[in-house]
Amino acid sequence: MTDTLRLAQLSTEALVALDRRHLWHPFTQAQTAPLPLPVASGRGASLFLTDGREIIDLISSWWVTLHGHAQPVIARAIAEQAERLEQVIFADFTHEPAVRLATRIAGLLPPGLDRVFFSDDGSTSVEVALKLAYQYWRNRCEPHRTRFLAFEGGYHGDTFGAMAAGQGSGFYQPFHDLLFPVTLLPFPATWLGDDQVAVKEAASLEALDRWLEHHGGDTAALIMEPLVQGAGGMRMCRPSFLQDMIPRLRRAGVLLIFDEVMTGFGRTGNLFACQRAGVVPDLICLSKGLTGGFLPLAATVCRDELYQAFLGGGFDRAFAHGHSFTANPLGCAAALASLDLLEAPETTARIKAIERRHRAWVQRLVDHPYLRRPRALGTIVAVDLDTEEIGYSAAIVPRLKAFFLDRGLLIRPLGPTIYLLPPLCVTDEQLEQAYHAIEEVAQALQTTDPPP
Ligand SMILES: *Cc1c(COP(=O)(O)O)cnc(C)c1O
């Protein structure tokens, strides 16, 4: 209470007015967007606004918050590290938090993935993976391997390489002409009660086979979000599809990059989606949940064989890439504390319990009159509004967000897809509240006129 007052030295109105005057928010059309909501503090799955309202964060604040907001163990780890060493240049120097974190990550990932390159966020972890894969082939004297494969609906971040790889998401119209070409494969999205999955998978594999037959020798790598495409609409595929892809890529010598920026750190039920799927990529991108959602930090982890290809007498073979805050000690300390929490037996049990609850709910939705394609994996659950039934248009999304906010819920639909990706500390009651609100919104859309 007093904390809130001390932090909120500006009135809510003044905060919002100054925000409007000076700030530029991401993915926002400021002219039509509602005023931003000023947040004073957070605890567990809850955010507390400066006007005293409580909002339950069911999307982990864009998929980063892992153990809840202002989690005290992580907060303390950051404070202690800040008093010892806040930052140091990471060329020619190293430090214990980075060494311990890299060792820890290597120990958690499947054997073979044990060389860690740190960067700042999901997009940079993807840039690093694409550049590593590209230069790897140059260093290996196969410079003609320049092409990349990705999936329709894939999203990999907003920097240029990540945008190129994520062209299938359809988010980048203004920049289209600047992006390097990437070949997109169809993604065999599936859901509960889908009887066409085998057909879709066969079509994807056939497209891959056709590409590899003609261009296998020119292709550097395939990048994908394993098991769940996040921003593309929480589209899920079966583990067996990934298992069927691997031998094809291996035969053609094409590297496999898993972008686990969203799926990493327990979201799919296992620590990493690659483990849930039973496949091992050549490179893996991690960020979002890495620090428990406290600080920006990312890691691109690869097989040691890739690292070896960058060794040599001259700098021309080295990886000429880095960021000012590479392996920031505060981020590493936060990540170590977050991993302690994540590996605790109670957290593993909680992840399983969330998945059971999600699955029980989607089971009930199989024959729902207005909700389509129910699907759940790990702590992620999603359904699509029946866009034909409700006369869907993009204009409906702000109405959906407002509907949920009115009920004290932060749920942010991706087009017609409504999903939950809650922090692991979410309670059963909070989940039930969210399920109920989603069923309620579907009902409400049915009984009110769709927007023109
Ligand atoms: C969010 C996301 C990114 C980009 O991460 P940023 O931290 O926003 O740069 C990349 N890949 C996937 C799969 C993501 O979900």
XYZ file of C-alpha atoms and ligand atoms in Angstrom:
467
model
C 0.000 0.000 0.000
C 2.623 2.556 1.078
C 4.951 1.100 -1.563
C 2.342 1.767 -4.188
C 1.934 5.354 -2.992
C 5.667 5.977 -2.982
C 6.063 4.660 -6.523
C 3.011 6.457 -7.823
C 4.316 9.943 -7.237
C 2.703 11.042 -10.468
C -1.057 10.863 -10.488
C -2.534 8.290 -12.832
C -3.762 11.102 -15.079
C -0.322 12.768 -15.197
C 1.352 9.429 -15.969
C -0.958 8.776 -18.862
C -0.702 12.332 -20.183
C 3.116 12.268 -20.146
C 3.099 8.804 -21.711
C 0.915 10.128 -24.523
C 3.285 13.057 -24.999
C 6.617 11.194 -25.067
C 6.258 7.455 -25.530
C 5.943 5.244 -28.548
C 4.542 1.808 -27.734
C 5.347 -1.420 -29.608
C 2.847 -2.995 -32.045
C 0.398 -0.166 -31.386
C -1.595 2.206 -33.574
C -1.526 5.098 -31.114
C -4.309 6.989 -32.831
C -6.924 4.334 -32.169
C -5.473 2.415 -29.211
C -7.063 2.856 -25.786
C -4.957 4.744 -23.208
C -2.176 2.598 -21.726
C -2.839 1.191 -18.260
C -0.274 2.371 -15.694
C 1.001 -0.546 -13.596
C 2.336 0.188 -10.124
C 3.399 -3.276 -8.999
C 2.967 -6.989 -9.474
C 2.846 -10.123 -7.344
C 2.317 -13.694 -8.498
C 0.070 -13.693 -11.556
C -1.398 -10.308 -10.575
C -0.627 -6.797 -11.785
C -1.776 -3.840 -9.685
C -2.682 -0.652 -11.528
C -2.046 2.813 -10.093
C -5.810 3.236 -9.686
C -5.871 0.170 -7.436
C -7.350 -2.299 -9.913
C -5.963 -5.857 -9.991
C -5.448 -7.616 -13.322
C -4.528 -11.270 -13.688
C -1.762 -11.664 -16.248
C -2.693 -14.796 -18.229
C -0.131 -14.239 -20.994
C 2.961 -13.832 -18.798
C 3.398 -10.268 -20.119
C 4.227 -11.372 -23.664
C 5.428 -14.815 -22.585
C 8.338 -13.782 -20.367
C 7.108 -13.930 -16.747
C 7.796 -17.467 -15.566
C 7.357 -17.648 -11.784
C 5.177 -14.584 -11.299
C 5.764 -10.849 -11.088
C 8.374 -9.431 -8.684
C 9.274 -12.980 -7.592
C 11.309 -12.278 -4.424
C 14.034 -14.939 -4.863
C 14.958 -13.627 -8.313
C 14.669 -10.006 -7.168
C 17.155 -10.723 -4.367
C 19.581 -12.543 -6.677
C 19.658 -9.507 -8.983
C 20.144 -7.066 -6.102
C 23.023 -9.119 -4.658
C 24.717 -9.419 -8.042
C 24.304 -5.670 -8.677
C 26.302 -4.899 -5.558
C 29.151 -7.202 -6.683
C 29.439 -6.682 -10.463
C 26.770 -5.094 -12.641
C 28.396 -5.397 -16.072
C 31.736 -6.112 -17.712
C 32.951 -6.265 -21.301
C 32.625 -9.902 -22.441
C 35.475 -9.889 -24.986
C 38.730 -10.835 -23.191
C 36.872 -11.120 -19.855
C 34.538 -13.607 -18.226
C 32.678 -13.908 -14.917
C 31.154 -16.509 -12.655
C 27.441 -15.885 -13.371
C 28.035 -16.359 -17.134
C 30.192 -19.453 -16.649
C 27.736 -21.029 -14.228
C 24.750 -20.210 -16.443
C 26.332 -21.572 -19.636
C 27.332 -24.757 -17.795
C 23.842 -25.079 -16.363
C 22.113 -24.556 -19.733
C 24.415 -27.095 -21.405
C 23.526 -29.573 -18.655
C 19.786 -29.072 -19.122
C 19.720 -29.296 -22.937
C 20.048 -32.600 -24.808
C 23.650 -33.901 -24.987
C 25.628 -32.252 -27.766
C 24.141 -28.786 -27.371
C 26.845 -27.337 -25.192
C 28.360 -24.198 -26.716
C 26.599 -21.019 -25.559
C 26.640 -17.584 -27.234
C 24.854 -14.943 -25.139
C 22.897 -11.982 -26.519
C 20.043 -9.735 -25.427
C 16.594 -10.848 -26.579
C 14.756 -13.317 -28.740
C 15.444 -11.488 -31.982
C 19.180 -11.272 -31.380
C 19.331 -14.960 -30.442
C 17.775 -15.675 -33.841
C 20.170 -13.307 -35.670
C 23.062 -15.105 -33.998
C 21.720 -18.532 -35.024
C 21.185 -17.471 -38.663
C 24.610 -15.812 -38.902
C 26.356 -18.752 -37.218
C 24.722 -21.212 -39.605
C 25.603 -19.074 -42.629
C 29.236 -18.479 -41.680
C 29.643 -22.104 -40.573
C 29.216 -23.208 -44.188
C 31.597 -20.500 -45.452
C 34.210 -21.625 -42.944
C 33.601 -25.228 -43.993
C 34.337 -24.229 -47.623
C 30.729 -24.780 -48.710
C 29.907 -21.093 -49.365
C 27.120 -21.972 -51.799
C 24.957 -23.067 -48.845
C 23.186 -19.722 -48.489
C 19.462 -20.547 -48.511
C 17.208 -20.766 -45.479
C 14.027 -22.737 -44.937
C 11.273 -21.727 -42.513
C 7.553 -22.361 -41.973
C 4.432 -20.510 -42.953
C 3.075 -18.851 -39.811
C 6.516 -18.839 -38.158
C 7.595 -15.826 -36.109
C 11.190 -15.173 -35.073
C 11.391 -11.518 -33.993
C 11.561 -8.050 -35.520
C 15.190 -7.470 -36.531
C 16.032 -7.958 -40.200
C 17.258 -11.550 -40.206
C 14.471 -12.551 -37.837
C 11.932 -10.782 -40.059
C 13.285 -12.599 -43.107
C 12.937 -15.948 -41.316
C 9.488 -14.924 -40.077
C 8.079 -13.780 -43.418
C 5.452 -16.473 -43.052
C 3.902 -14.558 -40.141
C 2.708 -11.789 -42.484
C 3.715 -8.981 -40.060
C 6.305 -7.204 -42.196
C 4.654 -5.689 -45.273
C 6.509 -2.312 -45.133
C 9.905 -4.030 -45.073
C 9.232 -6.811 -47.501
C 11.609 -5.626 -50.219
C 14.533 -5.470 -47.800
C 14.283 -9.060 -46.569
C 16.521 -11.823 -47.881
C 14.572 -14.654 -49.509
C 13.499 -17.549 -47.316
C 11.614 -20.592 -48.571
C 8.475 -21.313 -46.579
C 7.059 -24.781 -45.959
C 3.435 -25.448 -44.980
C 2.995 -25.998 -41.233
C 0.816 -29.005 -40.321
C -1.159 -27.301 -37.550
C -3.421 -29.630 -35.595
C -5.903 -29.623 -32.716
C -8.180 -31.866 -30.712
C -10.539 -33.758 -33.023
C -8.585 -32.898 -36.208
C -8.893 -35.834 -38.629
C -6.754 -34.290 -41.400
C -3.447 -34.111 -39.540
C -1.776 -37.003 -41.376
C -2.666 -35.454 -44.731
C -1.231 -32.067 -43.724
C 1.962 -33.643 -42.396
C 2.453 -35.634 -45.587
C 2.060 -32.432 -47.636
C 4.661 -30.602 -45.502
C 7.144 -33.465 -45.758
C 6.588 -33.688 -49.480
C 7.292 -29.957 -49.866
C 10.458 -30.426 -47.825
C 11.529 -33.433 -49.911
C 10.938 -31.517 -53.132
C 12.997 -28.559 -51.925
C 15.861 -30.713 -50.670
C 15.986 -32.701 -53.885
C 16.811 -29.571 -55.899
C 18.315 -27.232 -53.304
C 19.537 -29.427 -50.446
C 23.135 -28.611 -51.354
C 22.454 -24.837 -51.398
C 20.608 -24.760 -48.087
C 22.317 -23.591 -44.891
C 19.595 -24.270 -42.329
C 15.929 -24.701 -41.502
C 14.599 -22.536 -38.673
C 11.364 -23.288 -36.846
C 9.469 -22.960 -33.598
C 9.213 -26.581 -32.416
C 5.726 -27.926 -31.495
C 4.071 -24.507 -31.093
C 4.124 -21.477 -33.407
C 3.542 -18.626 -30.963
C 2.788 -15.288 -32.620
C 1.442 -17.124 -35.675
C -1.561 -18.085 -33.546
C -0.455 -20.758 -31.026
C -0.510 -23.307 -33.841
C 0.613 -26.744 -32.665
C 2.098 -29.701 -34.520
C 2.718 -33.311 -33.498
C 6.123 -34.478 -32.224
C 6.107 -37.220 -34.854
C 6.204 -34.541 -37.583
C 9.479 -33.195 -36.182
C 10.812 -36.745 -35.864
C 9.995 -37.369 -39.535
C 11.769 -34.162 -40.639
C 15.089 -34.841 -38.928
C 16.480 -37.693 -41.068
C 15.604 -35.761 -44.253
C 17.556 -32.697 -43.083
C 20.484 -34.847 -41.912
C 20.716 -36.624 -45.267
C 20.853 -33.253 -47.049
C 23.368 -31.861 -44.530
C 21.023 -28.982 -43.638
C 21.375 -27.517 -40.125
C 18.282 -27.423 -37.904
C 17.648 -24.322 -35.770
C 14.982 -24.541 -33.071
C 13.665 -21.147 -32.018
C 12.597 -21.974 -28.451
C 12.348 -18.324 -27.432
C 8.711 -18.907 -26.481
C 8.577 -22.700 -25.981
C 11.620 -22.902 -23.689
C 11.632 -23.183 -19.891
C 8.683 -25.428 -19.211
C 6.037 -23.907 -21.460
C 5.418 -27.123 -23.404
C 5.463 -29.360 -20.317
C 9.130 -30.368 -20.545
C 11.998 -27.965 -19.910
C 12.368 -27.548 -23.679
C 10.080 -28.425 -26.580
C 12.900 -30.409 -28.231
C 12.767 -32.784 -25.248
C 8.994 -33.053 -25.433
C 9.345 -33.834 -29.160
C 12.273 -36.225 -28.674
C 14.495 -34.517 -31.256
C 17.825 -32.699 -31.048
C 18.491 -29.623 -33.215
C 21.939 -28.282 -34.188
C 21.224 -24.856 -32.730
C 18.660 -23.619 -30.224
C 17.542 -20.044 -29.437
C 16.479 -19.203 -25.880
C 15.269 -15.968 -24.302
C 11.883 -14.805 -22.879
C 11.622 -17.150 -19.833
C 15.407 -17.425 -19.408
C 15.633 -14.838 -16.603
C 12.175 -15.705 -15.283
C 11.031 -12.631 -17.212
C 13.065 -10.146 -15.142
C 15.747 -8.938 -17.552
C 16.496 -9.139 -21.253
C 18.957 -11.940 -21.919
C 19.229 -14.580 -24.614
C 21.350 -17.569 -25.505
C 22.042 -19.304 -28.796
C 23.331 -22.780 -28.036
C 24.962 -25.000 -30.652
C 26.834 -28.239 -31.092
C 30.561 -27.988 -30.456
C 31.275 -29.026 -34.037
C 29.932 -25.650 -35.188
C 32.200 -23.829 -32.748
C 35.214 -25.809 -33.987
C 34.571 -24.577 -37.541
C 35.210 -21.005 -36.371
C 38.690 -21.764 -34.998
C 41.746 -20.827 -37.046
C 44.802 -18.613 -37.237
C 43.027 -15.484 -38.407
C 40.087 -13.338 -37.356
C 38.365 -13.962 -40.694
C 37.139 -17.350 -39.426
C 35.945 -15.965 -36.073
C 32.332 -15.010 -35.411
C 32.357 -11.215 -35.730
C 29.223 -10.561 -33.724
C 28.536 -9.207 -30.256
C 26.420 -6.835 -28.204
C 27.345 -4.281 -25.544
C 25.532 -6.223 -22.844
C 26.582 -9.742 -23.888
C 26.271 -12.049 -20.840
C 25.234 -9.217 -18.530
C 25.928 -10.465 -14.971
C 22.567 -9.285 -13.618
C 20.712 -11.216 -16.305
C 22.847 -14.306 -15.678
C 22.197 -14.094 -11.913
C 18.461 -13.767 -12.539
C 18.560 -16.765 -14.901
C 20.400 -18.939 -12.356
C 17.826 -18.087 -9.680
C 14.979 -18.707 -12.117
C 16.380 -22.120 -13.080
C 16.598 -23.089 -9.388
C 12.905 -22.313 -9.068
C 12.043 -24.034 -12.353
C 13.793 -27.267 -11.390
C 12.156 -27.464 -7.959
C 9.821 -30.503 -7.723
C 6.864 -28.260 -6.809
C 7.266 -26.361 -10.092
C 7.422 -29.553 -12.153
C 4.262 -30.725 -10.401
C 2.570 -27.375 -11.015
C 3.370 -27.491 -14.751
C 1.789 -30.956 -14.923
C -1.269 -29.771 -13.000
C -1.753 -26.780 -15.334
C -1.512 -29.071 -18.353
C -4.095 -31.490 -16.870
C -6.484 -28.613 -16.211
C -5.992 -27.144 -19.721
C -6.594 -30.568 -21.273
C -9.757 -31.151 -19.279
C -11.071 -27.781 -20.471
C -10.280 -28.258 -24.177
C -11.860 -31.715 -23.990
C -15.087 -29.997 -23.011
C -14.784 -27.651 -26.027
C -14.595 -30.293 -28.749
C -18.244 -29.807 -29.683
C -18.554 -26.184 -28.615
C -20.939 -24.238 -30.882
C -18.655 -21.198 -31.389
C -15.116 -22.125 -30.328
C -12.999 -24.023 -32.833
C -9.753 -26.000 -32.898
C -9.234 -26.468 -29.140
C -5.620 -27.358 -28.363
C -3.341 -27.600 -25.357
C 0.295 -28.408 -24.739
C 2.081 -27.969 -21.424
C 0.993 -24.670 -19.939
C -0.326 -23.322 -23.274
C -3.982 -23.566 -24.268
C -5.690 -21.992 -27.299
C -8.997 -21.891 -29.166
C -10.120 -20.011 -32.265
C -13.292 -18.008 -32.597
C -15.425 -19.319 -35.405
C -14.725 -16.424 -37.738
C -17.465 -17.318 -40.195
C -20.110 -17.610 -37.511
C -19.291 -14.264 -35.917
C -18.371 -12.352 -39.078
C -14.834 -11.895 -37.794
C -12.801 -8.826 -38.628
C -9.605 -7.510 -37.069
C -11.752 -4.796 -35.474
C -13.009 -7.374 -33.038
C -9.652 -7.769 -31.248
C -9.835 -4.467 -29.283
C -13.366 -5.411 -28.192
C -12.132 -8.789 -26.995
C -9.274 -7.216 -25.037
C -11.684 -4.752 -23.420
C -14.115 -7.547 -22.549
C -11.390 -9.442 -20.683
C -9.967 -6.319 -18.986
C -13.443 -5.505 -17.679
C -13.282 -8.848 -15.913
C -9.806 -8.157 -14.527
C -8.028 -10.461 -16.991
C -5.046 -9.756 -19.248
C -5.810 -11.960 -22.265
C -4.605 -10.679 -25.640
C -6.007 -12.522 -28.650
C -3.828 -13.146 -31.707
C -6.376 -12.368 -34.397
C -9.198 -14.875 -33.908
C -7.063 -17.023 -31.567
C -7.639 -16.710 -27.841
C -4.919 -18.329 -25.757
C -3.589 -18.582 -22.232
C 0.116 -18.812 -21.443
C 0.103 -18.037 -17.723
C 2.980 -17.700 -15.275
C 3.569 -21.058 -13.557
C 2.329 -19.673 -10.227
C -1.192 -19.155 -11.629
C -3.858 -20.634 -9.325
C -6.600 -23.083 -10.308
C -9.196 -20.416 -9.517
C -7.502 -17.921 -11.832
C -7.442 -20.493 -14.640
C -11.111 -21.326 -14.167
C -11.937 -17.624 -14.229
C -10.104 -17.304 -17.558
C -11.745 -20.381 -19.139
C -15.131 -19.076 -18.079
C -14.455 -15.611 -19.555
C -13.418 -17.136 -22.908
C -16.615 -19.179 -23.115
C -18.554 -16.092 -22.099
C -16.965 -13.918 -24.808
C -17.770 -16.503 -27.475
C -21.364 -16.495 -26.316
C -21.500 -12.680 -26.216
C -20.137 -12.357 -29.761
C -22.789 -14.735 -30.919
C -25.611 -12.702 -29.483
C -24.407 -9.186 -30.429
C -24.012 -7.743 -33.888
C -20.572 -8.175 -35.374
C -18.730 -4.942 -36.164
C -19.274 -3.638 -39.712
C 9.068 -13.339 -29.036
C 9.765 -14.234 -29.963
C 10.943 -13.839 -30.611
C 11.507 -12.452 -30.485
O 11.908 -12.176 -29.182
P 12.117 -10.665 -28.729
O 12.641 -10.801 -27.339
O 10.777 -10.022 -28.793
O 13.088 -10.044 -29.657
C 11.577 -14.762 -31.412
N 11.084 -15.993 -31.590
C 9.957 -16.407 -30.980
C 9.484 -17.809 -31.196
C 9.255 -15.543 -30.157
O 8.117 -15.950 -29.581
